[in-house]
PDB file of C-alpha atoms in Angstrom:
ATOM      1  CA  MET K   1      41.812 -82.494  82.915  1.00  0.00           C
ATOM      2  CA  LYS K   2      38.596 -84.064  81.574  1.00  0.00           C
ATOM      3  CA  MET K   3      36.633 -80.815  82.144  1.00  0.00           C
ATOM      4  CA  LYS K   4      39.268 -78.820  80.270  1.00  0.00           C
ATOM      5  CA  MET K   5      38.991 -81.279  77.361  1.00  0.00           C
ATOM      6  CA  ASN K   6      35.168 -80.846  77.244  1.00  0.00           C
ATOM      7  CA  LYS K   7      35.540 -77.028  77.065  1.00  0.00           C
ATOM      8  CA  VAL K   8      37.955 -77.371  74.162  1.00  0.00           C
ATOM      9  CA  LYS K   9      35.563 -79.712  72.336  1.00  0.00           C
ATOM     10  CA  LEU K  10      32.635 -77.355  72.972  1.00  0.00           C
ATOM     11  CA  ARG K  11      34.589 -74.341  71.640  1.00  0.00           C
ATOM     12  CA  PHE K  12      35.648 -76.321  68.594  1.00  0.00           C
ATOM     13  CA  LEU K  13      32.073 -77.439  67.956  1.00  0.00           C
ATOM     14  CA  ILE K  14      30.724 -73.860  68.225  1.00  0.00           C
ATOM     15  CA  LEU K  15      33.467 -72.544  65.937  1.00  0.00           C
ATOM     16  CA  PHE K  16      32.831 -75.342  63.428  1.00  0.00           C
ATOM     17  CA  MET K  17      29.048 -74.775  63.415  1.00  0.00           C
ATOM     18  CA  GLY K  18      29.470 -71.007  63.017  1.00  0.00           C
ATOM     19  CA  THR K  19      31.883 -71.463  60.122  1.00  0.00           C
ATOM     20  CA  ALA K  20      29.622 -74.028  58.457  1.00  0.00           C
ATOM     21  CA  LEU K  21      26.610 -71.720  58.777  1.00  0.00           C
ATOM     22  CA  PHE K  22      28.577 -68.790  57.364  1.00  0.00           C
ATOM     23  CA  LEU K  23      29.793 -70.834  54.394  1.00  0.00           C
ATOM     24  CA  LEU K  24      26.342 -72.249  53.772  1.00  0.00           C
ATOM     25  CA  LEU K  25      24.666 -68.845  53.657  1.00  0.00           C
ATOM     26  CA  SER K  26      27.346 -66.960  51.750  1.00  0.00           C
ATOM     27  CA  GLY K  27      29.043 -69.547  49.580  1.00  0.00           C
ATOM     28  CA  CYS K  28      26.059 -70.840  47.614  1.00  0.00           C
ATOM     29  CA  GLY K  29      25.089 -67.533  46.032  1.00  0.00           C
ATOM     30  CA  TYR K  30      21.898 -67.234  48.056  1.00  0.00           C
ATOM     31  CA  HIS K  31      21.062 -64.042  49.835  1.00  0.00           C
ATOM     32  CA  PHE K  32      18.269 -62.695  51.950  1.00  0.00           C
ATOM     33  CA  GLY K  33      16.462 -59.508  51.070  1.00  0.00           C
ATOM     34  CA  HIS K  34      14.706 -57.978  48.105  1.00  0.00           C
ATOM     35  CA  PHE K  35      15.195 -58.366  44.376  1.00  0.00           C
ATOM     36  CA  MET K  36      15.263 -54.624  43.728  1.00  0.00           C
ATOM     37  CA  HIS K  37      17.128 -52.980  40.885  1.00  0.00           C
ATOM     38  CA  PRO K  38      20.558 -52.133  42.348  1.00  0.00           C
ATOM     39  CA  GLN K  39      20.444 -48.465  41.269  1.00  0.00           C
ATOM     40  CA  VAL K  40      16.981 -47.761  42.671  1.00  0.00           C
ATOM     41  CA  LYS K  41      16.865 -47.072  46.395  1.00  0.00           C
ATOM     42  CA  SER K  42      13.797 -44.844  46.753  1.00  0.00           C
ATOM     43  CA  ILE K  43      10.348 -44.346  45.243  1.00  0.00           C
ATOM     44  CA  ALA K  44       7.796 -41.547  45.096  1.00  0.00           C
ATOM     45  CA  ILE K  45       4.101 -42.153  44.680  1.00  0.00           C
ATOM     46  CA  ALA K  46       2.487 -39.638  42.350  1.00  0.00           C
ATOM     47  CA  PRO K  47      -1.118 -38.615  42.940  1.00  0.00           C
ATOM     48  CA  VAL K  48      -3.358 -41.471  41.812  1.00  0.00           C
ATOM     49  CA  LYS K  49      -5.772 -40.739  38.973  1.00  0.00           C
ATOM     50  CA  ASN K  50      -9.371 -41.910  39.056  1.00  0.00           C
ATOM     51  CA  GLU K  51     -11.424 -42.857  36.000  1.00  0.00           C
ATOM     52  CA  THR K  52     -14.370 -44.155  38.012  1.00  0.00           C
ATOM     53  CA  LEU K  53     -17.325 -42.509  39.682  1.00  0.00           C
ATOM     54  CA  ALA K  54     -16.225 -43.696  43.131  1.00  0.00           C
ATOM     55  CA  TYR K  55     -15.106 -40.781  45.257  1.00  0.00           C
ATOM     56  CA  ASN K  56     -12.037 -40.570  47.525  1.00  0.00           C
ATOM     57  CA  VAL K  57     -10.479 -43.669  45.935  1.00  0.00           C
ATOM     58  CA  PRO K  58      -7.245 -41.928  44.784  1.00  0.00           C
ATOM     59  CA  ALA K  59      -6.467 -40.620  48.269  1.00  0.00           C
ATOM     60  CA  VAL K  60      -7.166 -43.962  49.925  1.00  0.00           C
ATOM     61  CA  LEU K  61      -5.110 -45.919  47.375  1.00  0.00           C
ATOM     62  CA  ARG K  62      -2.159 -43.509  47.540  1.00  0.00           C
ATOM     63  CA  ASN K  63      -2.098 -43.770  51.342  1.00  0.00           C
ATOM     64  CA  ARG K  64      -2.216 -47.583  51.168  1.00  0.00           C
ATOM     65  CA  LEU K  65       0.571 -47.643  48.558  1.00  0.00           C
ATOM     66  CA  THR K  66       2.759 -45.458  50.758  1.00  0.00           C
ATOM     67  CA  GLU K  67       2.090 -47.692  53.748  1.00  0.00           C
ATOM     68  CA  ALA K  68       2.767 -50.888  51.760  1.00  0.00           C
ATOM     69  CA  PHE K  69       6.128 -49.623  50.454  1.00  0.00           C
ATOM     70  CA  MET K  70       7.135 -48.452  53.918  1.00  0.00           C
ATOM     71  CA  ARG K  71       6.248 -51.839  55.443  1.00  0.00           C
ATOM     72  CA  ASP K  72       8.064 -53.729  52.690  1.00  0.00           C
ATOM     73  CA  GLY K  73      11.268 -51.774  53.269  1.00  0.00           C
ATOM     74  CA  ALA K  74      12.896 -52.497  49.890  1.00  0.00           C
ATOM     75  CA  LEU K  75      12.509 -48.870  48.822  1.00  0.00           C
ATOM     76  CA  LYS K  76      12.391 -45.702  50.862  1.00  0.00           C
ATOM     77  CA  VAL K  77       9.372 -43.540  50.168  1.00  0.00           C
ATOM     78  CA  LYS K  78      10.452 -40.006  49.290  1.00  0.00           C
ATOM     79  CA  SER K  79       9.011 -36.910  47.660  1.00  0.00           C
ATOM     80  CA  LEU K  80       8.611 -36.603  43.888  1.00  0.00           C
ATOM     81  CA  ARG K  81      11.752 -34.453  43.657  1.00  0.00           C
ATOM     82  CA  GLU K  82      14.031 -36.665  45.758  1.00  0.00           C
ATOM     83  CA  ALA K  83      13.115 -40.206  44.675  1.00  0.00           C
ATOM     84  CA  ASP K  84      15.049 -42.417  42.254  1.00  0.00           C
ATOM     85  CA  CYS K  85      11.809 -43.539  40.567  1.00  0.00           C
ATOM     86  CA  ILE K  86       8.158 -42.497  40.505  1.00  0.00           C
ATOM     87  CA  LEU K  87       5.079 -44.714  40.607  1.00  0.00           C
ATOM     88  CA  TYR K  88       2.151 -43.514  38.515  1.00  0.00           C
ATOM     89  CA  ALA K  89      -1.181 -45.274  39.088  1.00  0.00           C
ATOM     90  CA  ARG K  90      -4.662 -44.918  37.640  1.00  0.00           C
ATOM     91  CA  VAL K  91      -7.852 -46.562  38.914  1.00  0.00           C
ATOM     92  CA  THR K  92      -9.631 -47.719  35.761  1.00  0.00           C
ATOM     93  CA  LYS K  93     -12.517 -49.796  37.073  1.00  0.00           C
ATOM     94  CA  ILE K  94     -14.444 -50.521  40.268  1.00  0.00           C
ATOM     95  CA  THR K  95     -17.297 -52.994  40.398  1.00  0.00           C
ATOM     96  CA  TYR K  96     -19.611 -53.968  43.219  1.00  0.00           C
ATOM     97  CA  ARG K  97     -21.358 -57.325  43.150  1.00  0.00           C
ATOM     98  CA  GLU K  98     -23.615 -58.846  45.761  1.00  0.00           C
ATOM     99  CA  THR K  99     -22.354 -62.155  47.114  1.00  0.00           C
ATOM    100  CA  THR K 100     -25.580 -62.988  48.896  1.00  0.00           C
ATOM    101  CA  PRO K 101     -28.765 -62.239  46.961  1.00  0.00           C
ATOM    102  CA  ALA K 102     -31.466 -59.956  48.269  1.00  0.00           C
ATOM    103  CA  SER K 103     -34.199 -61.726  50.172  1.00  0.00           C
ATOM    104  CA  PHE K 104     -37.941 -61.165  49.818  1.00  0.00           C
ATOM    105  CA  ASP K 105     -40.771 -61.440  52.310  1.00  0.00           C
ATOM    106  CA  ASP K 106     -44.138 -60.880  50.654  1.00  0.00           C
ATOM    107  CA  GLU K 107     -43.974 -57.274  49.495  1.00  0.00           C
ATOM    108  CA  ILE K 108     -40.808 -56.349  51.394  1.00  0.00           C
ATOM    109  CA  THR K 109     -37.424 -56.637  49.682  1.00  0.00           C
ATOM    110  CA  TYR K 110     -34.372 -56.879  51.914  1.00  0.00           C
ATOM    111  CA  ARG K 111     -31.033 -55.721  50.586  1.00  0.00           C
ATOM    112  CA  PRO K 112     -28.002 -58.018  50.261  1.00  0.00           C
ATOM    113  CA  MET K 113     -25.816 -58.238  53.356  1.00  0.00           C
ATOM    114  CA  GLU K 114     -22.511 -59.015  51.674  1.00  0.00           C
ATOM    115  CA  TRP K 115     -20.824 -57.426  48.660  1.00  0.00           C
ATOM    116  CA  ARG K 116     -17.620 -57.985  46.703  1.00  0.00           C
ATOM    117  CA  ILE K 117     -15.673 -55.021  45.406  1.00  0.00           C
ATOM    118  CA  VAL K 118     -13.195 -55.491  42.549  1.00  0.00           C
ATOM    119  CA  MET K 119     -10.778 -52.685  41.724  1.00  0.00           C
ATOM    120  CA  THR K 120      -8.546 -52.544  38.643  1.00  0.00           C
ATOM    121  CA  VAL K 121      -5.492 -50.294  38.485  1.00  0.00           C
ATOM    122  CA  GLU K 122      -2.923 -49.555  35.793  1.00  0.00           C
ATOM    123  CA  PHE K 123       0.534 -48.536  36.933  1.00  0.00           C
ATOM    124  CA  THR K 124       3.974 -47.760  35.608  1.00  0.00           C
ATOM    125  CA  ILE K 125       7.280 -46.786  37.172  1.00  0.00           C
ATOM    126  CA  ILE K 126       9.472 -44.154  35.597  1.00  0.00           C
ATOM    127  CA  ILE K 127      12.970 -42.977  36.408  1.00  0.00           C
ATOM    128  CA  PRO K 128      12.979 -39.188  35.946  1.00  0.00           C
ATOM    129  CA  GLY K 129      14.976 -38.265  32.832  1.00  0.00           C
ATOM    130  CA  ASN K 130      14.772 -41.711  31.183  1.00  0.00           C
ATOM    131  CA  LYS K 131      12.741 -42.277  28.018  1.00  0.00           C
ATOM    132  CA  GLU K 132      11.911 -45.906  28.781  1.00  0.00           C
ATOM    133  CA  PRO K 133       9.908 -46.708  31.906  1.00  0.00           C
ATOM    134  CA  LEU K 134      11.549 -48.868  34.541  1.00  0.00           C
ATOM    135  CA  ILE K 135       8.374 -50.975  34.638  1.00  0.00           C
ATOM    136  CA  LYS K 136       6.076 -50.717  31.634  1.00  0.00           C
ATOM    137  CA  LEU K 137       2.362 -50.132  32.026  1.00  0.00           C
ATOM    138  CA  GLN K 138       0.761 -53.065  33.835  1.00  0.00           C
ATOM    139  CA  LYS K 139      -2.772 -53.795  34.961  1.00  0.00           C
ATOM    140  CA  ILE K 140      -3.619 -55.458  38.266  1.00  0.00           C
ATOM    141  CA  SER K 141      -6.858 -56.210  40.073  1.00  0.00           C
ATOM    142  CA  ALA K 142      -7.764 -57.047  43.635  1.00  0.00           C
ATOM    143  CA  ASP K 143     -10.962 -57.684  45.492  1.00  0.00           C
ATOM    144  CA  ALA K 144     -12.422 -57.522  48.962  1.00  0.00           C
ATOM    145  CA  ILE K 145     -15.669 -58.514  50.585  1.00  0.00           C
ATOM    146  CA  PHE K 146     -17.568 -56.128  52.805  1.00  0.00           C
ATOM    147  CA  GLN K 147     -20.727 -56.603  54.793  1.00  0.00           C
ATOM    148  CA  VAL K 148     -23.473 -54.069  55.168  1.00  0.00           C
ATOM    149  CA  GLN K 149     -24.766 -53.470  58.662  1.00  0.00           C
ATOM    150  CA  ALA K 150     -26.677 -50.208  58.942  1.00  0.00           C
ATOM    151  CA  ASP K 151     -25.184 -47.756  56.428  1.00  0.00           C
ATOM    152  CA  TYR K 152     -24.298 -49.111  52.995  1.00  0.00           C
ATOM    153  CA  PHE K 153     -22.100 -46.133  52.045  1.00  0.00           C
ATOM    154  CA  VAL K 154     -19.950 -46.294  55.183  1.00  0.00           C
ATOM    155  CA  ASN K 155     -19.428 -50.021  54.714  1.00  0.00           C
ATOM    156  CA  ARG K 156     -18.647 -49.520  51.019  1.00  0.00           C
ATOM    157  CA  GLU K 157     -15.909 -47.066  52.002  1.00  0.00           C
ATOM    158  CA  ARG K 158     -14.441 -49.732  54.285  1.00  0.00           C
ATOM    159  CA  GLY K 159     -14.580 -52.165  51.358  1.00  0.00           C
ATOM    160  CA  ILE K 160     -12.664 -49.666  49.220  1.00  0.00           C
ATOM    161  CA  GLU K 161     -10.038 -49.369  51.951  1.00  0.00           C
ATOM    162  CA  GLN K 162      -9.660 -53.156  52.184  1.00  0.00           C
ATOM    163  CA  CYS K 163      -9.455 -53.539  48.424  1.00  0.00           C
ATOM    164  CA  SER K 164      -6.926 -50.682  48.199  1.00  0.00           C
ATOM    165  CA  TRP K 165      -4.774 -52.424  50.796  1.00  0.00           C
ATOM    166  CA  HIS K 166      -4.853 -55.695  48.828  1.00  0.00           C
ATOM    167  CA  LEU K 167      -3.967 -53.820  45.629  1.00  0.00           C
ATOM    168  CA  ALA K 168      -1.129 -51.960  47.344  1.00  0.00           C
ATOM    169  CA  ARG K 169       0.408 -55.190  48.634  1.00  0.00           C
ATOM    170  CA  ILE K 170       0.202 -56.849  45.196  1.00  0.00           C
ATOM    171  CA  LEU K 171       1.627 -53.784  43.473  1.00  0.00           C
ATOM    172  CA  THR K 172       4.463 -53.468  45.988  1.00  0.00           C
ATOM    173  CA  GLN K 173       5.345 -57.117  45.488  1.00  0.00           C
ATOM    174  CA  GLN K 174       5.386 -56.737  41.717  1.00  0.00           C
ATOM    175  CA  VAL K 175       7.565 -53.624  41.908  1.00  0.00           C
ATOM    176  CA  THR K 176      10.117 -54.980  44.371  1.00  0.00           C
ATOM    177  CA  GLU K 177      10.376 -58.411  42.744  1.00  0.00           C
ATOM    178  CA  ALA K 178      10.054 -57.481  39.057  1.00  0.00           C
ATOM    179  CA  TRP K 179      13.765 -57.713  38.358  1.00  0.00           C
TER     180      TRP K 179
END
């Protein structure tokens, strides 16, 4: 008899806790997920334009943007013809600054070992057929630090990749939470 009573209490407690959790999560107006515009379910990433002298930056940034949107999951990445909206981006500025100064030993100058890259991008999001952009032209910047081991140019390319990834994450956040 006592064991039967404990099972009834346990079932009641589980039912009560489940109901309380359900009411807590649904009744207060809170929800989990993204703050995306309700009519926009997919995005296309147009070829990125480059106004700098750095080569291969548009391809790297477009790949990182695609990856960031796919990881975020708020929007499906589709082709330019199938998507609900299109992201247009333009790299406007890239700067390289040494973070550790060059060292000197008599007549020999050693190059800096660590550099900071700062990349600035302008972007907008347009719904095909609409006059007004979904997100007006905005400017964002991101940076990354890269170290030079043997080949400066190879390490600079890795710095561009890191910086592009940081930019893509910031841009994705701004797009999916701009509402």
